[in-house]
Short mmCIF file of C-alpha atoms (C1' of nucleotides) in Angstrom, two decimals:
data_model
loop_
_atom_site.label_atom_id
_atom_site.label_comp_id
_atom_site.label_asym_id
_atom_site.label_seq_id
_atom_site.Cartn_x
_atom_site.Cartn_y
_atom_site.Cartn_z
CA MET O 49 64.00 8.66 -10.14
CA SER O 50 63.80 7.00 -13.52
CA LYS O 51 60.37 5.64 -12.63
CA GLY O 52 58.76 8.83 -11.41
CA PHE O 53 55.17 9.52 -12.43
CA LEU O 54 56.24 12.62 -14.31
CA GLN O 55 58.93 10.71 -16.20
CA ILE O 56 56.40 8.06 -17.18
CA PHE O 57 54.06 10.77 -18.41
CA GLU O 58 56.81 12.31 -20.51
CA LYS O 59 57.70 9.00 -22.12
CA LEU O 60 54.08 8.27 -22.97
CA TYR O 61 53.60 11.77 -24.35
CA ALA O 62 56.76 11.57 -26.43
CA TYR O 63 55.56 8.29 -27.95
CA TYR O 64 51.81 8.79 -28.43
CA GLY O 65 51.66 12.60 -28.67
CA PRO O 66 48.72 14.77 -27.56
CA GLN O 67 45.41 12.89 -27.29
CA TYR O 68 42.94 15.83 -27.45
CA TRP O 69 40.56 14.33 -24.88
CA TRP O 70 37.70 13.95 -24.05
CA PRO O 71 36.25 13.01 -27.47
CA ALA O 72 32.99 15.00 -27.37
CA ASP O 73 31.51 17.94 -29.25
CA THR O 74 30.23 19.67 -26.12
CA VAL O 75 30.91 19.59 -22.39
CA PHE O 76 27.41 18.25 -21.80
CA GLU O 77 28.07 15.37 -24.17
CA MET O 78 31.24 14.63 -22.22
CA LEU O 79 29.32 14.45 -18.95
CA ILE O 80 26.73 12.07 -20.38
CA GLY O 81 29.48 10.02 -22.01
CA ALA O 82 31.23 9.66 -18.65
CA ILE O 83 28.20 7.79 -17.31
CA LEU O 84 27.57 5.79 -20.47
CA VAL O 85 31.14 4.51 -20.60
CA GLN O 86 31.06 2.86 -17.15
CA ASN O 87 32.36 -0.69 -17.63
CA THR O 88 31.63 -0.40 -21.35
CA ASN O 89 33.82 -0.04 -24.40
CA TRP O 90 33.78 3.31 -26.17
CA ASN O 91 32.49 1.80 -29.42
CA ASN O 92 29.16 0.99 -27.77
CA VAL O 93 29.02 4.41 -26.14
CA GLU O 94 29.32 6.07 -29.54
CA LYS O 95 26.35 4.09 -30.80
CA ALA O 96 24.32 5.30 -27.83
CA LEU O 97 25.47 8.91 -28.31
CA ILE O 98 24.42 8.87 -31.96
CA ARG O 99 20.93 7.78 -30.92
CA LEU O 100 20.93 10.45 -28.20
CA ARG O 101 22.15 13.24 -30.47
CA PRO O 102 18.66 14.67 -31.28
CA VAL O 103 17.94 15.13 -27.57
CA LEU O 104 21.47 15.82 -26.37
CA HIS O 105 20.50 18.84 -24.33
CA PRO O 106 19.83 18.99 -20.57
CA GLU O 107 16.19 20.11 -20.74
CA LYS O 108 15.35 17.63 -23.47
CA ILE O 109 16.83 14.63 -21.69
CA ALA O 110 15.28 15.72 -18.41
CA SER O 111 11.87 15.74 -20.07
CA LEU O 112 12.22 12.13 -21.23
CA LYS O 113 10.79 9.31 -19.15
CA THR O 114 13.44 7.06 -17.67
CA ASP O 115 12.44 4.11 -19.84
CA GLU O 116 12.42 6.29 -22.95
CA LEU O 117 15.94 7.39 -22.15
CA ALA O 118 16.89 3.78 -21.45
CA ALA O 119 15.67 2.73 -24.91
CA LEU O 120 17.83 5.39 -26.55
CA ILE O 121 21.03 4.42 -24.76
CA ARG O 122 20.48 0.68 -25.13
CA PRO O 123 23.70 0.00 -27.13
CA SER O 124 25.86 1.13 -24.21
CA GLY O 125 24.67 -1.71 -22.01
CA TYR O 126 23.33 -1.45 -18.43
CA TYR O 127 20.77 0.87 -19.99
CA ASN O 128 18.21 0.74 -17.18
CA VAL O 129 20.86 1.53 -14.59
CA LYS O 130 22.50 4.23 -16.68
CA ALA O 131 19.19 5.92 -17.51
CA LYS O 132 18.55 6.38 -13.79
CA ARG O 133 22.10 7.62 -13.29
CA ILE O 134 21.78 10.21 -16.05
CA LYS O 135 18.50 11.36 -14.51
CA ALA O 136 20.13 11.66 -11.11
CA PHE O 137 23.00 13.62 -12.60
CA LEU O 138 20.62 15.99 -14.39
CA ALA O 139 18.70 16.63 -11.15
CA TRP O 140 21.95 17.82 -9.62
CA PHE O 141 23.02 19.71 -12.75
CA LYS O 142 19.73 21.62 -12.75
CA LYS O 143 20.58 23.15 -9.38
CA TYR O 144 23.24 25.11 -11.25
CA ASP O 145 20.85 25.99 -14.10
CA TYR O 146 22.71 23.52 -16.31
CA ASN O 147 25.52 26.06 -16.32
CA ILE O 148 29.02 24.61 -16.56
CA ASP O 149 30.72 27.91 -15.74
CA LYS O 150 28.89 28.23 -12.44
CA ILE O 151 30.06 24.78 -11.43
CA LYS O 152 33.63 25.51 -12.46
CA GLN O 153 33.74 28.21 -9.81
CA LEU O 154 33.41 25.61 -7.05
CA SER O 155 36.55 24.30 -5.41
CA LEU O 156 37.83 20.87 -6.42
CA VAL O 157 37.14 19.39 -2.99
CA ASP O 158 33.62 20.78 -2.73
CA LEU O 159 32.68 19.83 -6.28
CA ARG O 160 34.06 16.31 -5.92
CA LYS O 161 31.98 15.73 -2.79
CA GLN O 162 28.89 16.91 -4.62
CA LEU O 163 29.52 14.66 -7.60
CA LEU O 164 30.09 11.64 -5.34
CA ASN O 165 26.73 12.33 -3.72
CA ILE O 166 25.00 11.67 -7.04
CA ARG O 167 23.66 8.11 -7.18
CA GLY O 168 25.60 6.41 -9.95
CA VAL O 169 28.65 8.64 -9.92
CA GLY O 170 31.57 6.89 -8.26
CA LYS O 171 35.13 8.07 -7.84
CA GLU O 172 36.39 7.29 -11.32
CA THR O 173 33.38 8.87 -13.03
CA ALA O 174 33.53 11.91 -10.75
CA ASP O 175 37.22 12.42 -11.45
CA CYS O 176 36.69 12.10 -15.21
CA MET O 177 34.06 14.82 -14.96
CA LEU O 178 36.35 16.96 -12.81
CA VAL O 179 39.18 16.77 -15.33
CA TYR O 180 37.40 16.76 -18.69
CA ALA O 181 34.34 18.91 -17.99
CA PHE O 182 35.36 21.17 -15.12
CA GLU O 183 39.12 21.40 -15.79
CA LYS O 184 40.23 20.51 -12.27
CA PRO O 185 43.65 18.93 -11.53
CA ILE O 186 43.09 15.39 -10.26
CA PHE O 187 44.55 12.00 -11.17
CA ILE O 188 42.03 9.47 -12.50
CA VAL O 189 42.57 5.95 -11.17
CA ASP O 190 41.27 3.34 -13.58
CA THR O 191 42.04 -0.29 -14.38
CA TYR O 192 44.63 0.78 -16.97
CA ALA O 193 46.51 2.93 -14.44
CA ARG O 194 46.46 0.18 -11.81
CA ARG O 195 47.68 -2.40 -14.29
CA LEU O 196 50.38 -0.16 -15.75
CA PHE O 197 51.95 0.98 -12.50
CA LYS O 198 51.80 -2.48 -10.96
CA ARG O 199 53.40 -4.03 -14.04
CA ILE O 200 56.14 -1.42 -14.11
CA GLY O 201 57.06 -2.58 -10.64
CA LEU O 202 55.67 0.17 -8.45
CA GLN O 203 53.85 -1.02 -5.36
CA MET O 204 50.65 1.02 -5.32
CA PRO O 205 47.85 1.12 -2.71
CA ASP O 206 44.60 -0.69 -3.51
CA ASP O 207 42.54 2.13 -2.07
CA TYR O 208 41.41 4.55 -4.78
CA ASP O 209 42.22 7.78 -3.00
CA ASP O 210 45.50 6.49 -1.57
CA PHE O 211 46.54 5.50 -5.08
CA ARG O 212 45.44 8.86 -6.46
CA THR O 213 47.17 11.03 -3.86
CA GLN O 214 50.39 9.05 -4.14
CA VAL O 215 50.55 9.82 -7.85
CA GLU O 216 49.53 13.44 -7.37
CA ALA O 217 52.31 13.96 -4.84
CA SER O 218 54.91 13.93 -7.63
CA LEU O 219 52.98 15.90 -10.22
CA PRO O 220 52.48 19.66 -10.71
CA ASP O 221 49.01 21.03 -9.99
CA ASN O 222 48.14 21.39 -13.65
CA PRO O 223 44.71 20.45 -15.11
CA LYS O 224 46.14 20.05 -18.60
CA LEU O 225 48.67 17.53 -17.32
CA TYR O 226 46.02 15.36 -15.68
CA ASN O 227 43.86 15.63 -18.77
CA GLU O 228 46.67 14.35 -20.97
CA TYR O 229 47.99 11.78 -18.49
CA HIS O 230 44.75 9.82 -18.19
CA ALA O 231 44.21 9.90 -21.95
CA LEU O 232 47.74 8.63 -22.52
CA ILE O 233 47.35 5.83 -19.97
CA VAL O 234 44.15 4.65 -21.65
CA GLU O 235 45.77 4.76 -25.08
CA HIS O 236 48.80 2.90 -23.75
CA GLY O 237 46.52 0.36 -22.09
CA LYS O 238 44.75 -0.30 -25.36
CA VAL O 239 47.83 -0.45 -27.58
CA HIS O 240 50.58 -2.04 -25.47
CA CYS O 241 49.78 -2.61 -21.81
CA LYS O 242 46.74 -4.82 -22.38
CA ARG O 243 45.69 -7.64 -20.06
CA LYS O 244 47.94 -9.73 -22.23
CA PRO O 245 50.74 -7.21 -22.80
CA ILE O 246 52.29 -6.44 -26.16
CA CYS O 247 55.75 -5.30 -25.16
CA TYR O 248 57.15 -5.03 -28.66
CA GLU O 249 58.05 -1.36 -29.19
CA CYS O 250 56.58 -0.41 -25.81
CA PRO O 251 57.60 3.16 -24.97
CA LEU O 252 58.05 2.14 -21.32
CA PHE O 253 60.00 -1.04 -21.96
CA HIS O 254 63.20 0.13 -20.27
CA VAL O 255 61.47 1.23 -17.06
CA CYS O 256 59.22 -1.85 -16.85
CA ASP O 257 59.71 -4.99 -14.74
CA GLN O 258 57.70 -7.14 -17.13
CA GLN O 259 59.57 -10.38 -17.69
CA ILE O 260 61.07 -10.95 -21.14
CA GLU O 261 59.49 -14.41 -21.28
CA ASP O 262 56.08 -12.74 -21.52
CA ASN O 263 57.07 -10.83 -24.64
CA ILE O 264 55.96 -13.29 -27.30
CA THR O 265 54.98 -10.56 -29.68
"C1'" DT W 70 29.97 -10.89 -4.18
"C1'" DT W 71 26.56 -10.36 -7.37
"C1'" DC W 72 23.85 -7.82 -10.47
"C1'" DC W 73 23.29 -4.70 -14.29
"C1'" DC W 74 23.86 -5.59 -20.13
"C1'" DG W 75 25.30 -4.80 -25.42
"C1'" DG W 76 28.44 -5.59 -29.07
"C1'" DA W 77 33.07 -6.53 -31.04
"C1'" DC W 78 36.48 -9.78 -31.18
"C1'" DT W 79 38.52 -14.62 -30.69
"C1'" DA V 99 30.35 -20.03 -26.69
"C1'" DG V 100 33.47 -17.36 -24.24
"C1'" DT V 101 35.86 -12.97 -23.17
"C1'" DC V 102 36.38 -8.24 -22.43
"C1'" DC V 103 35.27 -3.37 -21.75
"C1'" DA V 104 36.73 4.64 -19.60
"C1'" DG V 105 32.14 1.07 -12.98
"C1'" DG V 106 28.90 1.48 -9.26
"C1'" DA V 107 25.39 0.00 -5.96
"C1'" DA V 108 23.33 -3.14 -2.82
#
DNA sequence: TTCCCGGACT
DNA sequence: AGTCCAGGAA
């Protein structure tokens, strides 16, 4: 059991410390950021959020035309697509009077289904919203998690939900844990477990199957 | 599979 | 000039 998902979490946490995610001033900003960050690096999302700041409020963004919104979020890339997605999300959000607390009262399963019904919100985006906006306990499967667990030597399912439930099976039902775990995996993916891995001083070196010959640096 | 798309980094 | 990035839809 040296390669359990909880043990991996603990090693990452011991090395990187608390990550204080999601980096946003308000829950609404987090929700918008979750759409903006799709297949985009965070640096470009920040540029878009700075331009959005003056209208970073549900009613204000809803009152913008889609192409006006697209112009504002241009630095994040895919701006025409993302403008429509933000609009679609807001249409759903409005049904709850833009009230986060009302949405939090929904069950995880019900809320997740509703989020996945929004055009432009897929599983990863929905789960990010569930964890970082609505404080629900769910494991976020992203490219960093797939790469990390595969590299460590665990054989994981390709299917998103199969992957997710397999990880969740060995973790306590704690929203704070899932919040920290995803943040730690992203940080680890950026610092050590990159596409071309940097295994020097990797906190998971001793539980990883990565061949020594790959460890140039 | 292909399209959507900017910006930092190599 | 080429690559990569907190994806999702058609």
